[in-house]
PDB file of C-alpha atoms (C1' of nucleotides) in Angstrom:
ATOM      1  CA  MET A  51      18.464  -3.947  -1.856  1.00  0.00           C
ATOM      2  CA  ALA A  52      17.781  -1.292   0.758  1.00  0.00           C
ATOM      3  CA  VAL A  53      21.114   0.444   0.400  1.00  0.00           C
ATOM      4  CA  TYR A  54      19.912   3.625   2.069  1.00  0.00           C
ATOM      5  CA  PRO A  55      17.044   5.599   3.780  1.00  0.00           C
ATOM      6  CA  SER A  56      13.962   4.948   5.795  1.00  0.00           C
ATOM      7  CA  LEU A  57      14.403   6.183   9.339  1.00  0.00           C
ATOM      8  CA  LYS A  58      11.383   6.448  11.614  1.00  0.00           C
ATOM      9  CA  GLY A  59       9.099   4.025   9.774  1.00  0.00           C
ATOM     10  CA  ILE A  60       8.591   6.012   6.613  1.00  0.00           C
ATOM     11  CA  TYR A  61       9.847   4.699   3.319  1.00  0.00           C
ATOM     12  CA  PRO A  62      10.356   5.783  -0.299  1.00  0.00           C
ATOM     13  CA  ILE A  63       8.640   3.747  -3.019  1.00  0.00           C
ATOM     14  CA  GLY A  64      11.708   1.678  -3.810  1.00  0.00           C
ATOM     15  CA  ILE A  65      11.802   0.215  -0.309  1.00  0.00           C
ATOM     16  CA  VAL A  66       8.056  -0.416  -0.394  1.00  0.00           C
ATOM     17  CA  GLU A  67       8.503  -2.429  -3.580  1.00  0.00           C
ATOM     18  CA  GLU A  68      10.913  -4.714  -1.748  1.00  0.00           C
ATOM     19  CA  LYS A  69       8.777  -4.982   1.384  1.00  0.00           C
ATOM     20  CA  THR A  70       5.513  -5.723  -0.424  1.00  0.00           C
ATOM     21  CA  GLY A  71       6.526  -7.508  -3.598  1.00  0.00           C
ATOM     22  CA  LEU A  72       4.490  -5.044  -5.660  1.00  0.00           C
ATOM     23  CA  THR A  73       5.980  -3.006  -8.529  1.00  0.00           C
ATOM     24  CA  SER A  74       6.155   0.784  -8.285  1.00  0.00           C
ATOM     25  CA  ARG A  75       3.727   0.830 -11.200  1.00  0.00           C
ATOM     26  CA  GLN A  76       1.156  -1.119  -9.179  1.00  0.00           C
ATOM     27  CA  ILE A  77       1.734   0.900  -6.015  1.00  0.00           C
ATOM     28  CA  ARG A  78       1.067   4.159  -7.847  1.00  0.00           C
ATOM     29  CA  TYR A  79      -1.932   2.621  -9.571  1.00  0.00           C
ATOM     30  CA  TYR A  80      -3.531   1.600  -6.252  1.00  0.00           C
ATOM     31  CA  GLU A  81      -2.993   5.135  -5.049  1.00  0.00           C
ATOM     32  CA  ASN A  82      -4.922   6.479  -8.038  1.00  0.00           C
ATOM     33  CA  MET A  83      -7.655   3.965  -7.253  1.00  0.00           C
ATOM     34  CA  GLY A  84      -7.876   5.456  -3.787  1.00  0.00           C
ATOM     35  CA  LEU A  85      -6.610   2.471  -1.812  1.00  0.00           C
ATOM     36  CA  ILE A  86      -3.687   4.311  -0.244  1.00  0.00           C
ATOM     37  CA  SER A  87      -2.647   7.916   0.407  1.00  0.00           C
ATOM     38  CA  PRO A  88       1.089   8.302   0.952  1.00  0.00           C
ATOM     39  CA  ILE A  89       2.384  11.699   1.989  1.00  0.00           C
ATOM     40  CA  ARG A  90       4.690  13.705  -0.282  1.00  0.00           C
ATOM     41  CA  THR A  91       8.019  15.336   0.344  1.00  0.00           C
ATOM     42  CA  GLN A  92       8.625  18.874  -0.831  1.00  0.00           C
ATOM     43  CA  GLY A  93      10.201  17.331  -3.878  1.00  0.00           C
ATOM     44  CA  LYS A  94       6.914  15.541  -4.629  1.00  0.00           C
ATOM     45  CA  GLN A  95       8.297  12.113  -3.771  1.00  0.00           C
ATOM     46  CA  ARG A  96       5.956   9.635  -2.065  1.00  0.00           C
ATOM     47  CA  ARG A  97       6.648   8.532   1.494  1.00  0.00           C
ATOM     48  CA  TYR A  98       4.891   5.472   2.922  1.00  0.00           C
ATOM     49  CA  THR A  99       4.165   4.791   6.592  1.00  0.00           C
ATOM     50  CA  GLU A 100       4.266   1.352   8.197  1.00  0.00           C
ATOM     51  CA  LYS A 101       0.469   1.251   7.935  1.00  0.00           C
ATOM     52  CA  ASP A 102       0.643   1.976   4.230  1.00  0.00           C
ATOM     53  CA  VAL A 103       3.061  -0.936   3.844  1.00  0.00           C
ATOM     54  CA  ILE A 104       0.744  -3.263   5.773  1.00  0.00           C
ATOM     55  CA  ARG A 105      -2.212  -2.189   3.666  1.00  0.00           C
ATOM     56  CA  LEU A 106      -0.260  -2.718   0.440  1.00  0.00           C
ATOM     57  CA  SER A 107       0.862  -6.156   1.617  1.00  0.00           C
ATOM     58  CA  ARG A 108      -2.761  -7.156   2.126  1.00  0.00           C
ATOM     59  CA  ILE A 109      -3.628  -5.863  -1.320  1.00  0.00           C
ATOM     60  CA  LYS A 110      -0.765  -7.927  -2.721  1.00  0.00           C
ATOM     61  CA  TYR A 111      -2.007 -11.023  -0.902  1.00  0.00           C
ATOM     62  CA  LEU A 112      -5.592 -10.635  -2.101  1.00  0.00           C
ATOM     63  CA  LYS A 113      -4.476  -9.830  -5.625  1.00  0.00           C
ATOM     64  CA  ASP A 114      -2.358 -12.989  -5.767  1.00  0.00           C
ATOM     65  CA  ASN A 115      -5.421 -14.945  -4.771  1.00  0.00           C
ATOM     66  CA  GLY A 116      -7.464 -13.700  -7.676  1.00  0.00           C
ATOM     67  CA  PHE A 117      -9.564 -10.944  -6.146  1.00  0.00           C
ATOM     68  CA  ASP A 118     -10.435  -7.963  -8.289  1.00  0.00           C
ATOM     69  CA  LEU A 119      -9.923  -4.392  -7.078  1.00  0.00           C
ATOM     70  CA  LYS A 120     -13.558  -4.058  -6.053  1.00  0.00           C
ATOM     71  CA  SER A 121     -13.382  -7.114  -3.775  1.00  0.00           C
ATOM     72  CA  ILE A 122     -10.005  -6.094  -2.383  1.00  0.00           C
ATOM     73  CA  ARG A 123     -11.353  -2.682  -1.540  1.00  0.00           C
ATOM     74  CA  GLU A 124     -14.304  -4.212   0.362  1.00  0.00           C
ATOM     75  CA  LYS A 125     -12.195  -6.713   2.278  1.00  0.00           C
ATOM     76  CA  ILE A 126      -9.623  -4.135   3.307  1.00  0.00           C
ATOM     77  CA  GLU A 127     -12.393  -1.865   4.485  1.00  0.00           C
ATOM     78  CA  LEU A 128     -14.071  -4.611   6.523  1.00  0.00           C
ATOM     79  CA  LEU A 129     -10.805  -5.745   8.068  1.00  0.00           C
ATOM     80  CA  GLU A 130      -9.807  -2.252   9.138  1.00  0.00           C
ATOM     81  CA  LYS A 131     -13.277  -1.594  10.484  1.00  0.00           C
ATOM     82  CA  SER A 132     -13.141  -4.755  12.608  1.00  0.00           C
ATOM     83  CA  THR A 133      -9.703  -3.851  13.872  1.00  0.00           C
ATOM     84  CA  LYS A 134     -10.944  -0.409  14.769  1.00  0.00           C
ATOM     85  CA  ASP A 135     -13.883  -1.854  16.721  1.00  0.00           C
ATOM     86  CA  LEU A 136     -11.620  -4.296  18.553  1.00  0.00           C
ATOM     87  CA  ASP A 137      -9.269  -1.517  19.581  1.00  0.00           C
ATOM     88  CA  LEU A 138     -12.279   0.410  20.839  1.00  0.00           C
ATOM     89  CA  MET A 139     -13.392  -2.539  23.000  1.00  0.00           C
ATOM     90  CA  ILE A 140      -9.922  -3.083  24.387  1.00  0.00           C
ATOM     91  CA  ASN A 141      -9.357   0.588  25.179  1.00  0.00           C
ATOM     92  CA  SER A 142     -12.766   0.873  26.845  1.00  0.00           C
ATOM     93  CA  GLY A 143     -11.881  -1.975  29.187  1.00  0.00           C
ATOM     94  CA  ALA A 144     -14.346  -4.469  27.735  1.00  0.00           C
ATOM     95  CA  VAL A 145     -11.636  -7.078  27.555  1.00  0.00           C
ATOM     96  CA  GLN A 146      -9.975  -6.350  30.894  1.00  0.00           C
ATOM     97  CA  GLY A 147      -9.355  -9.486  32.901  1.00  0.00           C
ATOM     98  CA  ARG A 148     -11.235 -11.750  30.579  1.00  0.00           C
ATOM     99  CA  LEU A 149      -8.641 -12.720  28.037  1.00  0.00           C
ATOM    100  CA  THR A 150      -5.349 -14.026  29.388  1.00  0.00           C
ATOM    101  CA  SER A 151      -3.710 -14.184  25.973  1.00  0.00           C
ATOM    102  CA  LEU A 152      -4.272 -13.446  22.325  1.00  0.00           C
ATOM    103  CA  TYR A 153      -6.680 -16.135  21.208  1.00  0.00           C
ATOM    104  CA  PRO A 154      -7.070 -16.633  17.456  1.00  0.00           C
ATOM    105  CA  VAL A 155     -10.321 -14.767  16.984  1.00  0.00           C
ATOM    106  CA  SER A 156     -11.565 -15.197  13.437  1.00  0.00           C
ATOM    107  CA  ASN A 157     -14.471 -12.811  13.556  1.00  0.00           C
ATOM    108  CA  ARG A 158     -16.594 -10.538  15.702  1.00  0.00           C
ATOM    109  CA  ALA A 159     -19.101 -13.300  16.558  1.00  0.00           C
ATOM    110  CA  VAL A 160     -16.347 -15.460  18.010  1.00  0.00           C
ATOM    111  CA  LEU A 161     -14.906 -12.533  19.906  1.00  0.00           C
ATOM    112  CA  MET A 162     -18.245 -11.695  21.492  1.00  0.00           C
ATOM    113  CA  LYS A 163     -18.606 -15.351  22.471  1.00  0.00           C
ATOM    114  CA  LEU A 164     -15.293 -15.188  24.285  1.00  0.00           C
ATOM    115  CA  LEU A 165     -16.323 -12.020  26.047  1.00  0.00           C
ATOM    116  CA  GLU A 166     -19.579 -13.459  27.413  1.00  0.00           C
ATOM    117  CA  LYS A 167     -19.754 -13.679  31.189  1.00  0.00           C
ATOM    118  CA  ASN A 168     -19.948 -17.229  32.561  1.00  0.00           C
TER     119      ASN A 168
ATOM    120  C1'  DC B 396      21.270   6.796  -8.647  1.00  0.00           C
ATOM    121  C1'  DT B 397      16.030   7.084  -7.427  1.00  0.00           C
ATOM    122  C1'  DT B 398      11.525   8.877  -8.272  1.00  0.00           C
ATOM    123  C1'  DC B 399       7.953  11.545 -10.855  1.00  0.00           C
ATOM    124  C1'  DT B 400       4.592  12.201 -14.670  1.00  0.00           C
ATOM    125  C1'  DT B 401       2.856  11.222 -19.108  1.00  0.00           C
ATOM    126  C1'  DA B 402       1.990   8.373 -22.768  1.00  0.00           C
ATOM    127  C1'  DC B 403       1.987   4.327 -25.750  1.00  0.00           C
ATOM    128  C1'  DA B 404       1.634  -0.876 -26.642  1.00  0.00           C
TER     129       DA B 404
ATOM    130  C1'  DT C 966       0.790  -3.660 -16.502  1.00  0.00           C
ATOM    131  C1'  DG C 967       5.460  -2.818 -18.493  1.00  0.00           C
ATOM    132  C1'  DT C 968       8.406   0.386 -20.362  1.00  0.00           C
ATOM    133  C1'  DA C 969      10.282   4.608 -22.572  1.00  0.00           C
ATOM    134  C1'  DA C 970      11.317   9.719 -22.060  1.00  0.00           C
ATOM    135  C1'  DG C 971      12.661  13.771 -19.989  1.00  0.00           C
ATOM    136  C1'  DA C 972      12.633  16.390 -15.728  1.00  0.00           C
ATOM    137  C1'  DA C 973      13.628  16.870 -10.826  1.00  0.00           C
TER     138       DA C 973
END
DNA sequence: CTTCTTACA
DNA sequence: TGTAAGAA
């Protein structure tokens, strides 16, 4: 188990294995495939951020459900793009005073529906 | 002891 | 993907 490290939300590969359920072999493989880009210490060891862990967890989930790397790559990209757009709307005030809580929005179409003026 | 790279099955 | 080797 996590006997040591990981202050400030950055973790060595061993901890990431435990948090995501992926093997170090798979984690390094996905990096070579361009799905993640952990930073390196001066000693060349990989350090993963919380975002990297979240991304790897999604990869793990999709993988377990039979999706190939190509599909996983597309889904991750779409999901992060949507999230980025939503953050943009929220930060620009588009949602101000219209949503009183976090409704379960499944996609952009539904979100826009909720944002329509009545 | 943990992680890294390279290489083979 | 798993695992072995040798280095860091």
